[in-house]
Amino acid sequence: MNRELNVGTRIDHPRYGEGVISRNGQLSYKVIFVRGGEIEFMKSSFEADVIEENDAMPLNEPRLSVKEFETALKMLLDRYNGLEHKVELGSKWEGGTLTLTPGNPGLQSKDMPIETFFHKIVMVRDRLRVLEQNINSHTGLSDEDKINLQQYITRIYGSLTSFNVLFSEKEDYFVGSKS
């Protein structure tokens, strides 16, 4: 085959059957086949019949596979912390200190800037949100399993509502199950 094929073009390969071109690289095509699997073919020796050509993308445009796109998106979200808005500490707590005093008077107290403690609470909340998203999108869990795990997370949020006093904005509060 001497002509370039765009990503999304449906083909019929003599050995593997019907498939769709998922990547058009400099020297090779990657094809996802209906019967399963993704195979990379060198362009110089690629032989297949075109079932339906995809003309939507110009041939000279750079192409990313789904996997490459996911990797790039993950990298950007990690770099910019998921593009989440900044959670503000309530102004009355700014510059404050959290003092942990042990019940044994012979032991020393521990002081910590409230900002440090608040940051750790926000990190817990953000990680719980990521856990929720991973559970909800997990293909190996049944709906019943997802609901059961979600109930535990909701209870954890409920346990953390005591820390809502630290937040500047009400929309940032922890919310447990509502009665």
PDB file of C-alpha atoms in Angstrom:
ATOM      1  CA  MET A   1       0.000   0.000   0.000  1.00  0.00           C
ATOM      2  CA  ASN A   2       1.607   3.256  -1.109  1.00  0.00           C
ATOM      3  CA  ARG A   3      -0.774   5.905   0.231  1.00  0.00           C
ATOM      4  CA  GLU A   4      -0.952   7.318   3.762  1.00  0.00           C
ATOM      5  CA  LEU A   5      -3.930   6.344   5.896  1.00  0.00           C
ATOM      6  CA  ASN A   6      -5.369   8.514   8.662  1.00  0.00           C
ATOM      7  CA  VAL A   7      -6.130   7.463  12.214  1.00  0.00           C
ATOM      8  CA  GLY A   8      -9.698   6.145  12.310  1.00  0.00           C
ATOM      9  CA  THR A   9      -9.551   4.516   8.878  1.00  0.00           C
ATOM     10  CA  ARG A  10     -11.269   1.107   8.893  1.00  0.00           C
ATOM     11  CA  ILE A  11      -9.307  -1.635   7.162  1.00  0.00           C
ATOM     12  CA  ASP A  12      -9.589  -5.354   6.395  1.00  0.00           C
ATOM     13  CA  HIS A  13      -6.298  -7.192   6.894  1.00  0.00           C
ATOM     14  CA  PRO A  14      -5.863 -10.528   5.085  1.00  0.00           C
ATOM     15  CA  ARG A  15      -4.694 -12.304   8.271  1.00  0.00           C
ATOM     16  CA  TYR A  16      -6.230 -10.412  11.201  1.00  0.00           C
ATOM     17  CA  GLY A  17      -9.544  -9.264   9.731  1.00  0.00           C
ATOM     18  CA  GLU A  18     -11.285  -5.950  10.300  1.00  0.00           C
ATOM     19  CA  GLY A  19      -9.585  -3.225  12.281  1.00  0.00           C
ATOM     20  CA  VAL A  20      -9.137   0.509  12.769  1.00  0.00           C
ATOM     21  CA  ILE A  21      -5.885   2.442  12.463  1.00  0.00           C
ATOM     22  CA  SER A  22      -5.202   3.850  15.930  1.00  0.00           C
ATOM     23  CA  ARG A  23      -1.828   5.444  15.226  1.00  0.00           C
ATOM     24  CA  ASN A  24      -0.051   6.720  12.152  1.00  0.00           C
ATOM     25  CA  GLY A  25       3.620   7.051  12.991  1.00  0.00           C
ATOM     26  CA  GLN A  26       6.526   8.032  10.790  1.00  0.00           C
ATOM     27  CA  LEU A  27       7.327   4.454   9.787  1.00  0.00           C
ATOM     28  CA  SER A  28       4.439   2.370  11.078  1.00  0.00           C
ATOM     29  CA  TYR A  29       0.706   2.029  11.677  1.00  0.00           C
ATOM     30  CA  LYS A  30      -0.888   0.638  14.802  1.00  0.00           C
ATOM     31  CA  VAL A  31      -4.159  -1.147  14.172  1.00  0.00           C
ATOM     32  CA  ILE A  32      -6.782  -2.255  16.709  1.00  0.00           C
ATOM     33  CA  PHE A  33      -8.586  -5.334  15.448  1.00  0.00           C
ATOM     34  CA  VAL A  34     -12.226  -6.232  16.036  1.00  0.00           C
ATOM     35  CA  ARG A  35     -11.241  -9.751  17.134  1.00  0.00           C
ATOM     36  CA  GLY A  36      -8.989  -8.193  19.761  1.00  0.00           C
ATOM     37  CA  GLY A  37      -5.471  -6.935  20.049  1.00  0.00           C
ATOM     38  CA  GLU A  38      -3.434  -4.074  18.709  1.00  0.00           C
ATOM     39  CA  ILE A  39      -0.670  -4.783  16.192  1.00  0.00           C
ATOM     40  CA  GLU A  40       1.968  -2.492  14.759  1.00  0.00           C
ATOM     41  CA  PHE A  41       2.820  -2.808  11.054  1.00  0.00           C
ATOM     42  CA  MET A  42       5.677  -1.267   9.116  1.00  0.00           C
ATOM     43  CA  LYS A  43       4.252   1.054   6.469  1.00  0.00           C
ATOM     44  CA  SER A  44       6.627  -0.292   3.858  1.00  0.00           C
ATOM     45  CA  SER A  45       5.072  -3.758   4.031  1.00  0.00           C
ATOM     46  CA  PHE A  46       1.507  -2.962   5.168  1.00  0.00           C
ATOM     47  CA  GLU A  47      -1.145  -4.658   3.059  1.00  0.00           C
ATOM     48  CA  ALA A  48      -4.840  -4.219   3.768  1.00  0.00           C
ATOM     49  CA  ASP A  49      -8.053  -3.256   2.006  1.00  0.00           C
ATOM     50  CA  VAL A  50      -9.599   0.049   3.016  1.00  0.00           C
ATOM     51  CA  ILE A  51     -13.199  -0.400   4.164  1.00  0.00           C
ATOM     52  CA  GLU A  52     -13.845   3.224   5.113  1.00  0.00           C
ATOM     53  CA  GLU A  53     -11.312   6.016   4.970  1.00  0.00           C
ATOM     54  CA  ASN A  54     -11.187   8.718   7.619  1.00  0.00           C
ATOM     55  CA  ASP A  55     -10.479  12.046   5.948  1.00  0.00           C
ATOM     56  CA  ALA A  56     -11.120  14.135   9.067  1.00  0.00           C
ATOM     57  CA  MET A  57      -7.464  14.666  10.011  1.00  0.00           C
ATOM     58  CA  PRO A  58      -4.959  16.154   7.567  1.00  0.00           C
ATOM     59  CA  LEU A  59      -2.064  13.797   6.824  1.00  0.00           C
ATOM     60  CA  ASN A  60       0.635  16.229   7.919  1.00  0.00           C
ATOM     61  CA  GLU A  61      -0.837  16.754  11.437  1.00  0.00           C
ATOM     62  CA  PRO A  62       0.998  15.134  14.353  1.00  0.00           C
ATOM     63  CA  ARG A  63      -0.823  12.104  15.733  1.00  0.00           C
ATOM     64  CA  LEU A  64      -1.118  10.758  19.257  1.00  0.00           C
ATOM     65  CA  SER A  65      -2.385   7.355  20.233  1.00  0.00           C
ATOM     66  CA  VAL A  66      -4.948   7.147  23.012  1.00  0.00           C
ATOM     67  CA  LYS A  67      -2.215   5.853  25.346  1.00  0.00           C
ATOM     68  CA  GLU A  68       0.107   8.762  24.448  1.00  0.00           C
ATOM     69  CA  PHE A  69      -2.749  11.231  25.001  1.00  0.00           C
ATOM     70  CA  GLU A  70      -3.538   9.688  28.404  1.00  0.00           C
ATOM     71  CA  THR A  71       0.137   9.891  29.396  1.00  0.00           C
ATOM     72  CA  ALA A  72       0.383  13.549  28.340  1.00  0.00           C
ATOM     73  CA  LEU A  73      -2.858  14.448  30.117  1.00  0.00           C
ATOM     74  CA  LYS A  74      -1.767  12.677  33.319  1.00  0.00           C
ATOM     75  CA  MET A  75       1.569  14.496  33.235  1.00  0.00           C
ATOM     76  CA  LEU A  76      -0.165  17.885  32.872  1.00  0.00           C
ATOM     77  CA  LEU A  77      -2.701  17.171  35.613  1.00  0.00           C
ATOM     78  CA  ASP A  78       0.081  16.007  37.938  1.00  0.00           C
ATOM     79  CA  ARG A  79       2.132  19.102  37.140  1.00  0.00           C
ATOM     80  CA  TYR A  80      -0.759  21.454  37.876  1.00  0.00           C
ATOM     81  CA  ASN A  81      -2.244  19.411  40.748  1.00  0.00           C
ATOM     82  CA  GLY A  82      -5.330  18.400  38.788  1.00  0.00           C
ATOM     83  CA  LEU A  83      -6.142  22.043  38.084  1.00  0.00           C
ATOM     84  CA  GLU A  84      -8.046  22.169  41.363  1.00  0.00           C
ATOM     85  CA  HIS A  85      -8.838  25.492  42.922  1.00  0.00           C
ATOM     86  CA  LYS A  86      -6.806  26.582  45.902  1.00  0.00           C
ATOM     87  CA  VAL A  87      -8.480  25.846  49.210  1.00  0.00           C
ATOM     88  CA  GLU A  88      -8.148  28.741  51.637  1.00  0.00           C
ATOM     89  CA  LEU A  89      -7.600  28.526  55.369  1.00  0.00           C
ATOM     90  CA  GLY A  90     -10.059  30.639  57.373  1.00  0.00           C
ATOM     91  CA  SER A  91      -8.523  34.067  58.030  1.00  0.00           C
ATOM     92  CA  LYS A  92      -8.912  33.785  61.811  1.00  0.00           C
ATOM     93  CA  TRP A  93      -6.512  30.810  61.761  1.00  0.00           C
ATOM     94  CA  GLU A  94      -3.762  32.412  59.633  1.00  0.00           C
ATOM     95  CA  GLY A  95      -0.475  32.516  61.531  1.00  0.00           C
ATOM     96  CA  GLY A  96      -1.980  30.345  64.275  1.00  0.00           C
ATOM     97  CA  THR A  97      -0.405  27.377  66.020  1.00  0.00           C
ATOM     98  CA  LEU A  98      -1.856  23.975  66.801  1.00  0.00           C
ATOM     99  CA  THR A  99      -0.599  22.750  70.168  1.00  0.00           C
ATOM    100  CA  LEU A 100      -0.842  19.067  71.074  1.00  0.00           C
ATOM    101  CA  THR A 101      -0.514  18.634  74.810  1.00  0.00           C
ATOM    102  CA  PRO A 102      -0.064  15.086  76.133  1.00  0.00           C
ATOM    103  CA  GLY A 103      -2.059  13.939  79.154  1.00  0.00           C
ATOM    104  CA  ASN A 104       1.179  13.063  80.959  1.00  0.00           C
ATOM    105  CA  PRO A 105       2.576  16.342  82.354  1.00  0.00           C
ATOM    106  CA  GLY A 106       6.097  14.904  82.181  1.00  0.00           C
ATOM    107  CA  LEU A 107       5.955  14.852  78.352  1.00  0.00           C
ATOM    108  CA  GLN A 108       6.612  17.806  76.092  1.00  0.00           C
ATOM    109  CA  SER A 109       3.890  19.495  73.994  1.00  0.00           C
ATOM    110  CA  LYS A 110       4.121  19.614  70.210  1.00  0.00           C
ATOM    111  CA  ASP A 111       3.440  22.852  68.320  1.00  0.00           C
ATOM    112  CA  MET A 112       2.616  22.913  64.613  1.00  0.00           C
ATOM    113  CA  PRO A 113       1.642  25.835  62.378  1.00  0.00           C
ATOM    114  CA  ILE A 114      -2.076  25.557  61.608  1.00  0.00           C
ATOM    115  CA  GLU A 115      -1.251  26.093  57.909  1.00  0.00           C
ATOM    116  CA  THR A 116       0.784  22.850  57.932  1.00  0.00           C
ATOM    117  CA  PHE A 117      -2.006  20.913  59.626  1.00  0.00           C
ATOM    118  CA  PHE A 118      -4.621  22.424  57.287  1.00  0.00           C
ATOM    119  CA  HIS A 119      -2.564  21.496  54.234  1.00  0.00           C
ATOM    120  CA  LYS A 120      -2.448  17.875  55.415  1.00  0.00           C
ATOM    121  CA  ILE A 121      -6.233  17.815  55.937  1.00  0.00           C
ATOM    122  CA  VAL A 122      -6.781  19.184  52.408  1.00  0.00           C
ATOM    123  CA  MET A 123      -4.397  16.535  51.005  1.00  0.00           C
ATOM    124  CA  VAL A 124      -6.437  13.800  52.725  1.00  0.00           C
ATOM    125  CA  ARG A 125      -9.616  15.210  51.174  1.00  0.00           C
ATOM    126  CA  ASP A 126      -8.071  15.410  47.698  1.00  0.00           C
ATOM    127  CA  ARG A 127      -6.788  11.847  47.910  1.00  0.00           C
ATOM    128  CA  LEU A 128     -10.209  10.632  49.012  1.00  0.00           C
ATOM    129  CA  ARG A 129     -11.699  12.309  45.937  1.00  0.00           C
ATOM    130  CA  VAL A 130      -9.189  10.550  43.678  1.00  0.00           C
ATOM    131  CA  LEU A 131      -9.980   7.259  45.416  1.00  0.00           C
ATOM    132  CA  GLU A 132     -13.704   7.881  44.785  1.00  0.00           C
ATOM    133  CA  GLN A 133     -13.068   8.535  41.100  1.00  0.00           C
ATOM    134  CA  ASN A 134     -10.927   5.401  40.777  1.00  0.00           C
ATOM    135  CA  ILE A 135     -13.593   3.279  42.466  1.00  0.00           C
ATOM    136  CA  ASN A 136     -16.396   4.699  40.322  1.00  0.00           C
ATOM    137  CA  SER A 137     -14.491   4.153  37.069  1.00  0.00           C
ATOM    138  CA  HIS A 138     -13.052   0.731  37.980  1.00  0.00           C
ATOM    139  CA  THR A 139     -14.215  -1.879  35.478  1.00  0.00           C
ATOM    140  CA  GLY A 140     -13.444  -4.866  37.721  1.00  0.00           C
ATOM    141  CA  LEU A 141     -15.799  -3.836  40.530  1.00  0.00           C
ATOM    142  CA  SER A 142     -19.495  -4.617  40.493  1.00  0.00           C
ATOM    143  CA  ASP A 143     -21.997  -1.814  41.132  1.00  0.00           C
ATOM    144  CA  GLU A 144     -22.658  -3.336  44.564  1.00  0.00           C
ATOM    145  CA  ASP A 145     -18.928  -3.277  45.410  1.00  0.00           C
ATOM    146  CA  LYS A 146     -18.689   0.344  44.266  1.00  0.00           C
ATOM    147  CA  ILE A 147     -21.642   1.343  46.464  1.00  0.00           C
ATOM    148  CA  ASN A 148     -20.169  -0.461  49.485  1.00  0.00           C
ATOM    149  CA  LEU A 149     -16.780   1.222  49.066  1.00  0.00           C
ATOM    150  CA  GLN A 150     -18.440   4.595  48.446  1.00  0.00           C
ATOM    151  CA  GLN A 151     -20.294   4.255  51.772  1.00  0.00           C
ATOM    152  CA  TYR A 152     -16.980   3.888  53.609  1.00  0.00           C
ATOM    153  CA  ILE A 153     -15.638   7.016  51.939  1.00  0.00           C
ATOM    154  CA  THR A 154     -18.801   8.919  52.871  1.00  0.00           C
ATOM    155  CA  ARG A 155     -18.318   7.854  56.497  1.00  0.00           C
ATOM    156  CA  ILE A 156     -14.706   9.043  56.367  1.00  0.00           C
ATOM    157  CA  TYR A 157     -15.907  12.442  55.107  1.00  0.00           C
ATOM    158  CA  GLY A 158     -18.370  12.471  58.002  1.00  0.00           C
ATOM    159  CA  SER A 159     -15.546  11.814  60.473  1.00  0.00           C
ATOM    160  CA  LEU A 160     -13.592  14.722  59.023  1.00  0.00           C
ATOM    161  CA  THR A 161     -16.408  17.295  59.365  1.00  0.00           C
ATOM    162  CA  SER A 162     -14.855  18.419  62.670  1.00  0.00           C
ATOM    163  CA  PHE A 163     -12.146  20.122  60.625  1.00  0.00           C
ATOM    164  CA  ASN A 164     -14.634  22.254  58.630  1.00  0.00           C
ATOM    165  CA  VAL A 165     -14.019  25.070  61.130  1.00  0.00           C
ATOM    166  CA  LEU A 166     -10.606  25.586  59.471  1.00  0.00           C
ATOM    167  CA  PHE A 167     -11.955  26.253  55.949  1.00  0.00           C
ATOM    168  CA  SER A 168     -12.553  29.760  54.648  1.00  0.00           C
ATOM    169  CA  GLU A 169     -15.340  28.777  52.230  1.00  0.00           C
ATOM    170  CA  LYS A 170     -18.342  26.588  53.031  1.00  0.00           C
ATOM    171  CA  GLU A 171     -18.208  24.868  49.615  1.00  0.00           C
ATOM    172  CA  ASP A 172     -14.845  23.359  50.634  1.00  0.00           C
ATOM    173  CA  TYR A 173     -16.307  21.657  53.730  1.00  0.00           C
ATOM    174  CA  PHE A 174     -16.304  17.919  54.315  1.00  0.00           C
ATOM    175  CA  VAL A 175     -19.795  16.483  53.963  1.00  0.00           C
ATOM    176  CA  GLY A 176     -20.801  13.104  55.347  1.00  0.00           C
ATOM    177  CA  SER A 177     -24.050  11.260  54.669  1.00  0.00           C
ATOM    178  CA  LYS A 178     -27.138  13.409  54.937  1.00  0.00           C
ATOM    179  CA  SER A 179     -30.129  12.187  56.888  1.00  0.00           C
TER     180      SER A 179
END
